[in-house]
XYZ file of C-alpha atoms in Angstrom:
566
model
C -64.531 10.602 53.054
C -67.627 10.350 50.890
C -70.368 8.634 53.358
C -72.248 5.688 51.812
C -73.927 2.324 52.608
C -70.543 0.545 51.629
C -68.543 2.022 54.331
C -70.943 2.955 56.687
C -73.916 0.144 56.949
C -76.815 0.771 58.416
C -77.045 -0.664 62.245
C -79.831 -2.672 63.326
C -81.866 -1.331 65.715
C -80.990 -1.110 69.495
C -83.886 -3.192 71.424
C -85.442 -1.053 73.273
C -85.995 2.093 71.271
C -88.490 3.590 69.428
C -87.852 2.738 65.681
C -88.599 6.301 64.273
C -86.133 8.632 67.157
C -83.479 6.450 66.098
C -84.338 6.534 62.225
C -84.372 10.548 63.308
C -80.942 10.202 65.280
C -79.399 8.641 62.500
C -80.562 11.753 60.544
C -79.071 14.328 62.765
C -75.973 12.234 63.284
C -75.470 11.965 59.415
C -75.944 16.450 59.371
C -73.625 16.624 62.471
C -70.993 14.980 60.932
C -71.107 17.009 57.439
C -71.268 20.101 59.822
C -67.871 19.350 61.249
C -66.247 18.218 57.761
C -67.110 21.808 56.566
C -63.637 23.888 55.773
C -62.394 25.742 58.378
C -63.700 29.266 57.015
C -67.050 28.049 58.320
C -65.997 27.945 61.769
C -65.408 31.144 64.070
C -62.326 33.062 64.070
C -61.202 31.061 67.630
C -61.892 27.181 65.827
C -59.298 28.605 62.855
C -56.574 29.418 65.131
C -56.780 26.026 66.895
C -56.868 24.017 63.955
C -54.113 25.644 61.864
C -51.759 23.296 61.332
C -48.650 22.629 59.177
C -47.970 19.511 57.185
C -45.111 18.406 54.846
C -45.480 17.611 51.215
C -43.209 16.536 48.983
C -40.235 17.938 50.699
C -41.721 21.583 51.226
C -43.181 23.029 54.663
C -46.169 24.460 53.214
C -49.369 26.443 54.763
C -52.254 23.792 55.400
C -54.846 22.115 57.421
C -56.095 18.716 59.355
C -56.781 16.057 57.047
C -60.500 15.227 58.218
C -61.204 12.826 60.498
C -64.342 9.971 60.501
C -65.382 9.497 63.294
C -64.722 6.179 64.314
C -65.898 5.468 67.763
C -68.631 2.904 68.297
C -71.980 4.643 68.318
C -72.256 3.044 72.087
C -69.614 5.131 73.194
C -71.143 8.325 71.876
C -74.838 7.838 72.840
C -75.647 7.035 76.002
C -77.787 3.888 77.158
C -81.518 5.234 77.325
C -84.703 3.428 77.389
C -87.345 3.790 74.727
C -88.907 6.202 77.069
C -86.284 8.623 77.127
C -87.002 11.606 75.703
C -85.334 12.059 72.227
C -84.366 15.839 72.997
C -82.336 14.466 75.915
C -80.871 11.580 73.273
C -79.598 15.100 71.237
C -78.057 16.823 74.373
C -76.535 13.745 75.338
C -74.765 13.387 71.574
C -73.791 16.686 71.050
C -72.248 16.865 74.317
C -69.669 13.691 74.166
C -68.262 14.913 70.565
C -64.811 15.558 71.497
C -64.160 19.352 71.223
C -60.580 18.506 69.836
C -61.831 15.825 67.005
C -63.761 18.959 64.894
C -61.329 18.172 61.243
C -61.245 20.114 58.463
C -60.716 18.812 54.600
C -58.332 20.936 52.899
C -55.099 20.828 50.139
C -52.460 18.483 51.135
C -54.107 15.601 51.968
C -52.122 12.067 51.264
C -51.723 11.222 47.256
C -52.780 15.315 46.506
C -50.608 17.757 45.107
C -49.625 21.022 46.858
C -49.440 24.587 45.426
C -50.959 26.808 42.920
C -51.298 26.201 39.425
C -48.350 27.625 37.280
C -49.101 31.112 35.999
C -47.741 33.934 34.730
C -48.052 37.495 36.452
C -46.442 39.794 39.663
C -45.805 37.219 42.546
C -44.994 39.366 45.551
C -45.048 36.796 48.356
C -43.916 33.294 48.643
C -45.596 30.794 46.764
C -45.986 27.112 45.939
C -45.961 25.881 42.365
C -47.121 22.089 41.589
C -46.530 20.577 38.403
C -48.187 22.462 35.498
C -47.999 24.374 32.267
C -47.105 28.066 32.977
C -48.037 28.913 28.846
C -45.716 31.922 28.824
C -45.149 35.374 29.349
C -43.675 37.726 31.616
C -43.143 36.418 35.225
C -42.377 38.716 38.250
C -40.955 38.160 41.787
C -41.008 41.065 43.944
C -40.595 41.825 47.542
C -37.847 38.796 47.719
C -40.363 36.692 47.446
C -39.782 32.844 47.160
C -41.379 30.887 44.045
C -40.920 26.830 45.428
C -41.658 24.329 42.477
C -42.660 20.742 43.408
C -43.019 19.241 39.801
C -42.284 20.097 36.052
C -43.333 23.034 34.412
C -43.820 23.303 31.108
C -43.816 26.465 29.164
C -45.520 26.599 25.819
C -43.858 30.416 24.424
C -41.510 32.716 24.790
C -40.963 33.361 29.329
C -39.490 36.242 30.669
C -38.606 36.375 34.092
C -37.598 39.577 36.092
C -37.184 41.178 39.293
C -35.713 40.214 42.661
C -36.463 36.690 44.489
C -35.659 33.052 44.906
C -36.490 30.255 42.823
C -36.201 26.894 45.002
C -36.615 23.324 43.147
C -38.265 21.026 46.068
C -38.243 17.386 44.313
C -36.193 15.901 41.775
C -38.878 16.135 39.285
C -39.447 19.592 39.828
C -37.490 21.711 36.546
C -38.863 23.821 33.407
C -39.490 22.946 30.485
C -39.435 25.951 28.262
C -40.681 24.680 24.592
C -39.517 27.878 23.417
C -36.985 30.626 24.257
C -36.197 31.403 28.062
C -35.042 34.268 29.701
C -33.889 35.920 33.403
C -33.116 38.718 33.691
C -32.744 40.244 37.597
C -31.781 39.556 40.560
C -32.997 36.032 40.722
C -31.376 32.938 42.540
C -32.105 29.415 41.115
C -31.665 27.516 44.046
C -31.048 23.445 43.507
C -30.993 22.774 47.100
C -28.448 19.833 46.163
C -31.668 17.983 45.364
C -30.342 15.282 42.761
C -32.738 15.225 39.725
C -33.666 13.442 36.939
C -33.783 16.302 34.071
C -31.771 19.909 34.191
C -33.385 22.849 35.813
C -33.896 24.438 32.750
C -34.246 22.001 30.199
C -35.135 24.408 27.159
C -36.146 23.730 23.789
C -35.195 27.267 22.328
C -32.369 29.258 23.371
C -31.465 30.360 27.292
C -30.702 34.353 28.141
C -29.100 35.009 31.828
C -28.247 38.639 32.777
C -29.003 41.273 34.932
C -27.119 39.376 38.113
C -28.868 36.193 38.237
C -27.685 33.082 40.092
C -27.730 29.687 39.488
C -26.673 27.335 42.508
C -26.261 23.625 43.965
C -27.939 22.474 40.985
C -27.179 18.266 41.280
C -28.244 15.600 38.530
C -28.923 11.753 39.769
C -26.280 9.091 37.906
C -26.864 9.116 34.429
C -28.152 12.991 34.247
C -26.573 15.095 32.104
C -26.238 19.485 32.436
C -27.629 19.788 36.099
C -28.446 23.409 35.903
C -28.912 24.522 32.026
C -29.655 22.202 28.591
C -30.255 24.588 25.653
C -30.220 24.900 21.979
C -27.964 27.921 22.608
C -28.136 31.318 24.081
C -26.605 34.164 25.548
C -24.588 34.125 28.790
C -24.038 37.712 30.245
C -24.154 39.355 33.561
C -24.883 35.853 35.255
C -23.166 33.555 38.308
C -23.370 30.333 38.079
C -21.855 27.945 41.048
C -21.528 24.656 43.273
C -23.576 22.678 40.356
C -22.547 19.181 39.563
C -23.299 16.190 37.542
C -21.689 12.261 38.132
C -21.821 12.151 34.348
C -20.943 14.988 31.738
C -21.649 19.386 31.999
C -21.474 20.139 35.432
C -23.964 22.537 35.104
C -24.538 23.283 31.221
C -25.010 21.661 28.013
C -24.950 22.725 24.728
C -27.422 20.859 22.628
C -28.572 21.194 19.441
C -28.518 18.456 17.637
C -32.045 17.817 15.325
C -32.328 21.687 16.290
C -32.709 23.849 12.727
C -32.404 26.789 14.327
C -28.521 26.727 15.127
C -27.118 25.785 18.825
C -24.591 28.646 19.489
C -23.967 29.921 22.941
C -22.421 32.994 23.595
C -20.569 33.783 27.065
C -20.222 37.634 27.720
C -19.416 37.616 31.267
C -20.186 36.262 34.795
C -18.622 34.351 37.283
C -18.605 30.346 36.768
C -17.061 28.354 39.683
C -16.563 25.156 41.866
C -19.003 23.321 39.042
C -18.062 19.501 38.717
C -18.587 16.407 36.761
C -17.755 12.729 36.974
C -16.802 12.294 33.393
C -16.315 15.200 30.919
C -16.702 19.589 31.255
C -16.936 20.581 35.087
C -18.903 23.577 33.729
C -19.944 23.107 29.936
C -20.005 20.251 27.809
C -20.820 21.126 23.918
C -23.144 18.426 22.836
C -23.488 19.527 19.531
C -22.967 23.655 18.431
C -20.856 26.243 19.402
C -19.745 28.040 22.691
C -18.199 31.345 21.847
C -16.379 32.999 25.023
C -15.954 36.738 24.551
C -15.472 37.466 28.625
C -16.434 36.022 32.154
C -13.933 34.261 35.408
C -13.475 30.271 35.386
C -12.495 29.247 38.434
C -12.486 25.737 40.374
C -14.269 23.643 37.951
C -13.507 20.009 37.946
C -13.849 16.451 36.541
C -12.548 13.576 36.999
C -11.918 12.740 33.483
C -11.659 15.415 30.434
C -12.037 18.453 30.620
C -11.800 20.643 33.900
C -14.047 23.095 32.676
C -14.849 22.957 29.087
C -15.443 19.575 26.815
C -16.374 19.836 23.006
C -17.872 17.249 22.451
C -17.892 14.461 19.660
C -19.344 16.175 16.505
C -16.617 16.872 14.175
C -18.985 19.873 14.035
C -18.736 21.009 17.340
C -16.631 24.493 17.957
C -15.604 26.274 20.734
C -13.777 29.795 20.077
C -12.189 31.735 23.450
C -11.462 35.640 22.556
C -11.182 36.078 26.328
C -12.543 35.600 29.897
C -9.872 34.336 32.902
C -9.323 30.676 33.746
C -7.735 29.428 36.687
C -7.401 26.538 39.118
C -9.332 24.347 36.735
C -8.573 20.526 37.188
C -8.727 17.496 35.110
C -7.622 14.652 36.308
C -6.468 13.100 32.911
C -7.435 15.576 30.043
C -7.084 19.023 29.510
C -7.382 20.647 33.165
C -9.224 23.831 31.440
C -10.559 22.707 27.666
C -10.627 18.836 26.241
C -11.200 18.604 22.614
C -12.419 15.594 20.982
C -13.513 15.507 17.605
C -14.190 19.166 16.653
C -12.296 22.808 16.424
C -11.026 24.645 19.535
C -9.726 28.581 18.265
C -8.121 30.610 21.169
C -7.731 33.909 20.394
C -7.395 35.395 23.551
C -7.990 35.225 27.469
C -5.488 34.194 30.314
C -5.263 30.707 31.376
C -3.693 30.595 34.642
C -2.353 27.585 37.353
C -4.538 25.235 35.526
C -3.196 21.495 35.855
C -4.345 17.812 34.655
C -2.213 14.554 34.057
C -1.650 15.815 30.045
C -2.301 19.228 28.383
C -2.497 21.218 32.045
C -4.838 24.088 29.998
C -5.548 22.510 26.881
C -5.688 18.456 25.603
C -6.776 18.793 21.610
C -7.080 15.222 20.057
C -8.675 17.155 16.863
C -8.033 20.876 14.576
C -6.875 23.520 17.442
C -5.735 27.127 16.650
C -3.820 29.172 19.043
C -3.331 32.582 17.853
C -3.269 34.723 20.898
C -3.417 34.484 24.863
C -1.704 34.336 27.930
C -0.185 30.825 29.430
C 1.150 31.437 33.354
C 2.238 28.179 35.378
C -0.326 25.870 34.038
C 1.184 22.024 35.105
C 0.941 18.817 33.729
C 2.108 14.817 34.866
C 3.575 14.967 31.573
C 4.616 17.015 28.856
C 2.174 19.540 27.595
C 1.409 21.998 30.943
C -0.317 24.301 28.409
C -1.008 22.407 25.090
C -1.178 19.024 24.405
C -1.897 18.460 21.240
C -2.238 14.817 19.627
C -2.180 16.069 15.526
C -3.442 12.727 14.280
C -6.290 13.783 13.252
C -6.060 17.467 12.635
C -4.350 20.492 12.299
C -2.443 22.304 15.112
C -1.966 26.135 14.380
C 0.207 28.399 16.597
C 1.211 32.062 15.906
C 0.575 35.330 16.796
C 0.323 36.842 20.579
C 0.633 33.854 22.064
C 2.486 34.174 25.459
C 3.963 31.427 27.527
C 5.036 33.311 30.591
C 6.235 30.123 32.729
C 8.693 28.379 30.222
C 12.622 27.648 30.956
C 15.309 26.005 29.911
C 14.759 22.870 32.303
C 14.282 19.492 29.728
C 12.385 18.334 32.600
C 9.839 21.015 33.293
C 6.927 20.907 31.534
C 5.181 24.231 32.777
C 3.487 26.210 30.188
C 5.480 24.021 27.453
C 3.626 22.845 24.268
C 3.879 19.167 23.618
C 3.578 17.948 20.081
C 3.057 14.061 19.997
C 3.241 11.762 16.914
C 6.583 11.583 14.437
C 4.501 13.365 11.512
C 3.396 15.546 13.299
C 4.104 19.780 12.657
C 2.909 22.924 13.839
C 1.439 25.135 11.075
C 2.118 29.296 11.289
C 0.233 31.547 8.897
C 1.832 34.375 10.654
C 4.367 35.108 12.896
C 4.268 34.451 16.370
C 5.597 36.979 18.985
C 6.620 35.152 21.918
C 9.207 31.968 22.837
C 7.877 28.631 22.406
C 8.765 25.250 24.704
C 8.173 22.735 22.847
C 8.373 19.104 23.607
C 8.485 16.063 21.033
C 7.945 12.354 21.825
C 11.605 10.590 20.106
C 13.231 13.960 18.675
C 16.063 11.653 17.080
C 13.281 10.097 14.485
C 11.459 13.342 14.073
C 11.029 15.358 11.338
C 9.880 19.094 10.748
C 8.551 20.699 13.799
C 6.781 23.703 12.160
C 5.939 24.539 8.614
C 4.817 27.778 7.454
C 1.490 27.959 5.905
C 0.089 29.990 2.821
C 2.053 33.522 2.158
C 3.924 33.267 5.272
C 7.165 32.440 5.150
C 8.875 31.907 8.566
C 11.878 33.935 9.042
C 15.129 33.358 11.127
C 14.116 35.161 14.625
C 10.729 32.726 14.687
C 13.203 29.589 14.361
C 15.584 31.498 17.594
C 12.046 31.938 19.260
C 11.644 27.942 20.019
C 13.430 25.728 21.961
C 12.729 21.971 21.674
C 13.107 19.122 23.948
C 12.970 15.678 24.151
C 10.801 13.583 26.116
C 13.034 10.278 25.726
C 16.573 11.941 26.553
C 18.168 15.575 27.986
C 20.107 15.769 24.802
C 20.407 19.598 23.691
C 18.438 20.093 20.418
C 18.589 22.769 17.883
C 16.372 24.323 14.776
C 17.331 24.458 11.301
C 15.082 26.407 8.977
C 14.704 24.993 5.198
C 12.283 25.441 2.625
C 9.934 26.976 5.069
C 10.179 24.013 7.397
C 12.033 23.657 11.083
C 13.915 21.226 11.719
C 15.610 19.206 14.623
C 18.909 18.624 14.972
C 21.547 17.846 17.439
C 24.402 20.637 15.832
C 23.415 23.667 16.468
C 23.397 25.477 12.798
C 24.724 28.930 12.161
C 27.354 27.973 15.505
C 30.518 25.961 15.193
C 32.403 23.293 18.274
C 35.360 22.323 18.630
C 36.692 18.733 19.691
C 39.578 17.631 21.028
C 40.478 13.965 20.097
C 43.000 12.451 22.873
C 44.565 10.010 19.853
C 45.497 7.393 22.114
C 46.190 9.376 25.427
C 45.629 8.557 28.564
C 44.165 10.313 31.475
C 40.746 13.347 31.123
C 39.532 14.621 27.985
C 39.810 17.730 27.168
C 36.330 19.478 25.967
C 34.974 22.713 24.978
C 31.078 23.394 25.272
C 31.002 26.543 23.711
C 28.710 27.488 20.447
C 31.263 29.542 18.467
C 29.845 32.131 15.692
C 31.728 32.620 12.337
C 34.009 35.531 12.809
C 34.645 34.617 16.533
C 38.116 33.157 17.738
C 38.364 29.951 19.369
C 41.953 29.509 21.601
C 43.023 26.594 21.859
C 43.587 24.775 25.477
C 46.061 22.603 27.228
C 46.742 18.979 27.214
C 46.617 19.159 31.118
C 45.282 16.031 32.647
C 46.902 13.427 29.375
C 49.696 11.092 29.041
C 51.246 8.702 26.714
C 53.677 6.523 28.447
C 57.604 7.225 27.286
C 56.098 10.234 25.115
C 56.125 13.799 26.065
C 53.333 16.006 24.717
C 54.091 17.715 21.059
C 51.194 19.850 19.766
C 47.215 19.557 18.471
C 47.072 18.319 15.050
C 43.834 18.286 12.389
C 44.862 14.902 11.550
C 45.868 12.096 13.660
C 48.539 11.314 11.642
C 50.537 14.723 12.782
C 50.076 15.580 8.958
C 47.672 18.177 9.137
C 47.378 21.710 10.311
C 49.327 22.119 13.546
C 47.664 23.962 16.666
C 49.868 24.610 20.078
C 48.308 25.578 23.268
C 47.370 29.245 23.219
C 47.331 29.541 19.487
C 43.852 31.431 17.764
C 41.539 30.126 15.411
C 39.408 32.376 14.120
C 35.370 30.392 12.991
């Protein structure tokens, strides 16, 4: 504290004492006390080691000192009675001699109100440091040695950051984050550590695009309600050799977000590899939610993301622009609890090609929920659930296309009408699937009231669909167990409840009493068909004659035993 006539008056005089030693005592007192305010490094070697001290600031145990001191004590109770003939020299023993040994203060960082740490900067840090709020400009950035880089605040970044090496990067306070105007990159064997500190912006909340290889982490990233993307918000980037866990959001992107709208330069991110897991959100995309670009997946494990709403761990968002494209990676044990336990769709273009979506589960579409355009042309489907129809597609086809051909395998399908594992649900009466090729692999497909329904699938440009792509699907119907069939016309499949290509037939009791008699069986043409008993019917005073193709007896008679070859 600054010493001036405001908060330290001048005291009258004591009676008794010479006016000019206590003018001069007032002197010395005012140098004494600026002696002991001077910092520590003034002091011998033995003062420093009593008076190092540790004090908390803004969440971090930081190096510091004692916040000074003033001295407070009634001058009375430092200075001892004396009478105006006292010798002043005794006045100066006596003074220095009741300052308290233990009340010598230093001023130093940390006080109350004062920010702790360095300034920002670029450069080699090989021990741990403490970074307040700031603007790092840009550059190459270097942890070695382990070393632990704390932020406390927001850090901007002007250009272009690299950062390398080995170490931990620990946000402190909710505020604390980068803000990378440009493009930013890490590429070592650094951990991002969130602490589960709930902030108000992402980690990285980059203007440019985002680059994570070379075995970084990200972890226990956590945004405050209302906070969006806890760990990554980007106008694209590239994903590769990166782990990214336990981050989660009460709103949408558990841990990234895909944003580029009012961004010229394009939003695409592209996922090579790593490992993304046990990432959450309240409302839409456990891991990624695609504000407005596109997320192309060539590689990487999915594993134990989670919402509560749409999309376990991807959600495209709602652009009618927005894409996201899977060529591969591995999904599994991703959870929705209404939408699309891996992907949700909502107004733009999902495109599988490939990857292997596995024991995924939400109430509808247990992989995928599409309410928009969705291609399927390759991939592996293996006991992915649902409440309801749809365990690995649900698609709505209101309001865009569904395509599905090619390598497309549905490993978990049966012949159950009330199984919906790994089936493909196709919801409104108008409805169809669209093939441009042919696809590979048997389809389960399940339709909402199959007895108004009209074609299924339709082939699409050149291709023509053949015979052995209408045997590859087998429909059911949500509404009833009835046994459904395909017909193929005019490059359409149909529903129907007679199986075409087979022949059945029925036995008509004409009157009779007592159990039908039925046959189940599909019969080809050129197969022979015997015909059964009357065992089990009666007509009262009538004894049984023979089977007749008219009721009348007029037509072709059949007895018991006879062959009728389809």
């Amino acid at each position: 504290m600054k010493r001036t006539k405001k908060n330290f008056p001048e005291k009258p005089l004591k009676p008794g004492r010479h006016p000019i030693r206590q003018k001069l005592l007032s002197c010395v007192l005012c140098i004494c006390l600026l002696l002991v305010s001077l910092p520590v490094e003034s002091y011998g070697s033995e003062v420093q080691a009593e008076e190092s001290v540790t004090v908390e600031h803004a969440g971090v145990m930081v190096p510091g000192k004692e916040s000074a001191q003033t001295l407070q004590e009634p001058e009375e109770n430092l200075l001892e009675e004396s009478k105006s003939d006292r010798d002043f020299a005794e006045d100066m023993d006596l003074q220095m001699d009741k300052i308290p040994e233990e009340r010598i203060a230093v001023t130093a960082e940390g006080e109350e109100g004062e920010e702790v740490g360095e300034d920002p900067k670029c450069g080699v840090i090989t021990q741990d440091t403490v970074w307040k709020a700031g603007n790092l400009g840009g550059g190459d950035l270097v942890l070695e040695n382990n070393a632990t880089l704390t932020l406390t605040g927001m850090v901007t970044v002007e250009r272009d950051i690299r950062i390398t090496g080995e170490g931990t990067i620990v946000k402190a306070a909710e505020n604390a984050y980068f803000a990378p105007g440009k493009d930013f990159e890490i590429n070592g064997k650094i951990t991002l550590d969130g602490k589960n500190i709930p902030g108000g912006m992402p980690f990285i909340y980059c203007y440019g695009k985002v680059t994570l290889d070379g075995g970084c982490i990200i972890q226990n990233m956590k945004s405050k309600e209302g906070v969006a993307f806890s760990a990554v918000s980007s106008k694209g980037g590239v994903f590769n050799d990166v782990t990214i866990k336990d981050c989660s959001t009460p709103w949408k992107g558990g841990a990234v977000g895909n944003d580029g709208s009012g961004y010229v330069g394009g939003s695409d991110l592209i996922i090579n590899g790593g490992v993304y897991e046990n990432n959450a959100a309240g409302e839409a995309g456990g891991l990624i939610y695609n504000d407005a670009g596109t997320v192309t997946v060539n590689g990487g494990t999915f594993r134990n993301n989670s919402t509560a709403k749409e999309g376990g761990c991807i959600h495209n968002g709602d652009r009618s622009s927005n894409r996201i494209i899977i060529n591969g990676g591995v999904y599994e044990n991703n959870i929705a609890g209404e939408k699309g336990g891996c992907i949700y769709n909502s107004f733009g273009t999902v495109t599988i090609n490939g990857g292997t979506f596995t024991d995924n589960s939400a109430e509808t579409g247990g992989a995928v929920y599409s309410d928009n355009n969705l291609e399927v042309t390759g991939g592996i489907f293996n006991n992915n659930i649902s409440e309801r129809a749809g365990g690995a597609i649900y698609s709505d086809g209101n309001k865009g296309k569904f395509y599905l051909e090619g390598d497309v395998e549905f490993q978990g399908i049966d012949n159950s009408p009330t199984s919906y594992t790994d089936s493909v649900y196709s919801m409104y009466l108008n409805s169809v699937i669209y093939s441009r090729e042919k696809w590979l692999h048997p389809v389960k497909v399940f339709v909402g009231d199959a007895e108004k329904r009209g074609a299924i699938f339709k082939g699409e440009g050149e291709y023509q669909i053949q015979k052995e792509d209408v045997e590859n699907i087998r429909v059911y119907d949500m509404k009833t167990e009835k046994k459904w069939y395909n017909e193929l016309r005019k490059n359409y499949v149909y529903i129907t409840l007679i199986n075409p290509g087979t022949y059945n037939i029925f036995y008509n009791s004409n009157g009779a009493q007592g159990t039908p008699v039925t046959d189940s069986t599909d019969y080809k043409t050129g197969e022979k068909i015997t015909v059964k008993e009357s065992t089990g019917l009666s007509i009262a005073g009538q004894t049984f004659k023979e089977w007749n193709t008219q009721e009348d007896g007029k037509g072709t008679a059949y007895a018991p035993g006879d062959e009728i070859t389809v």
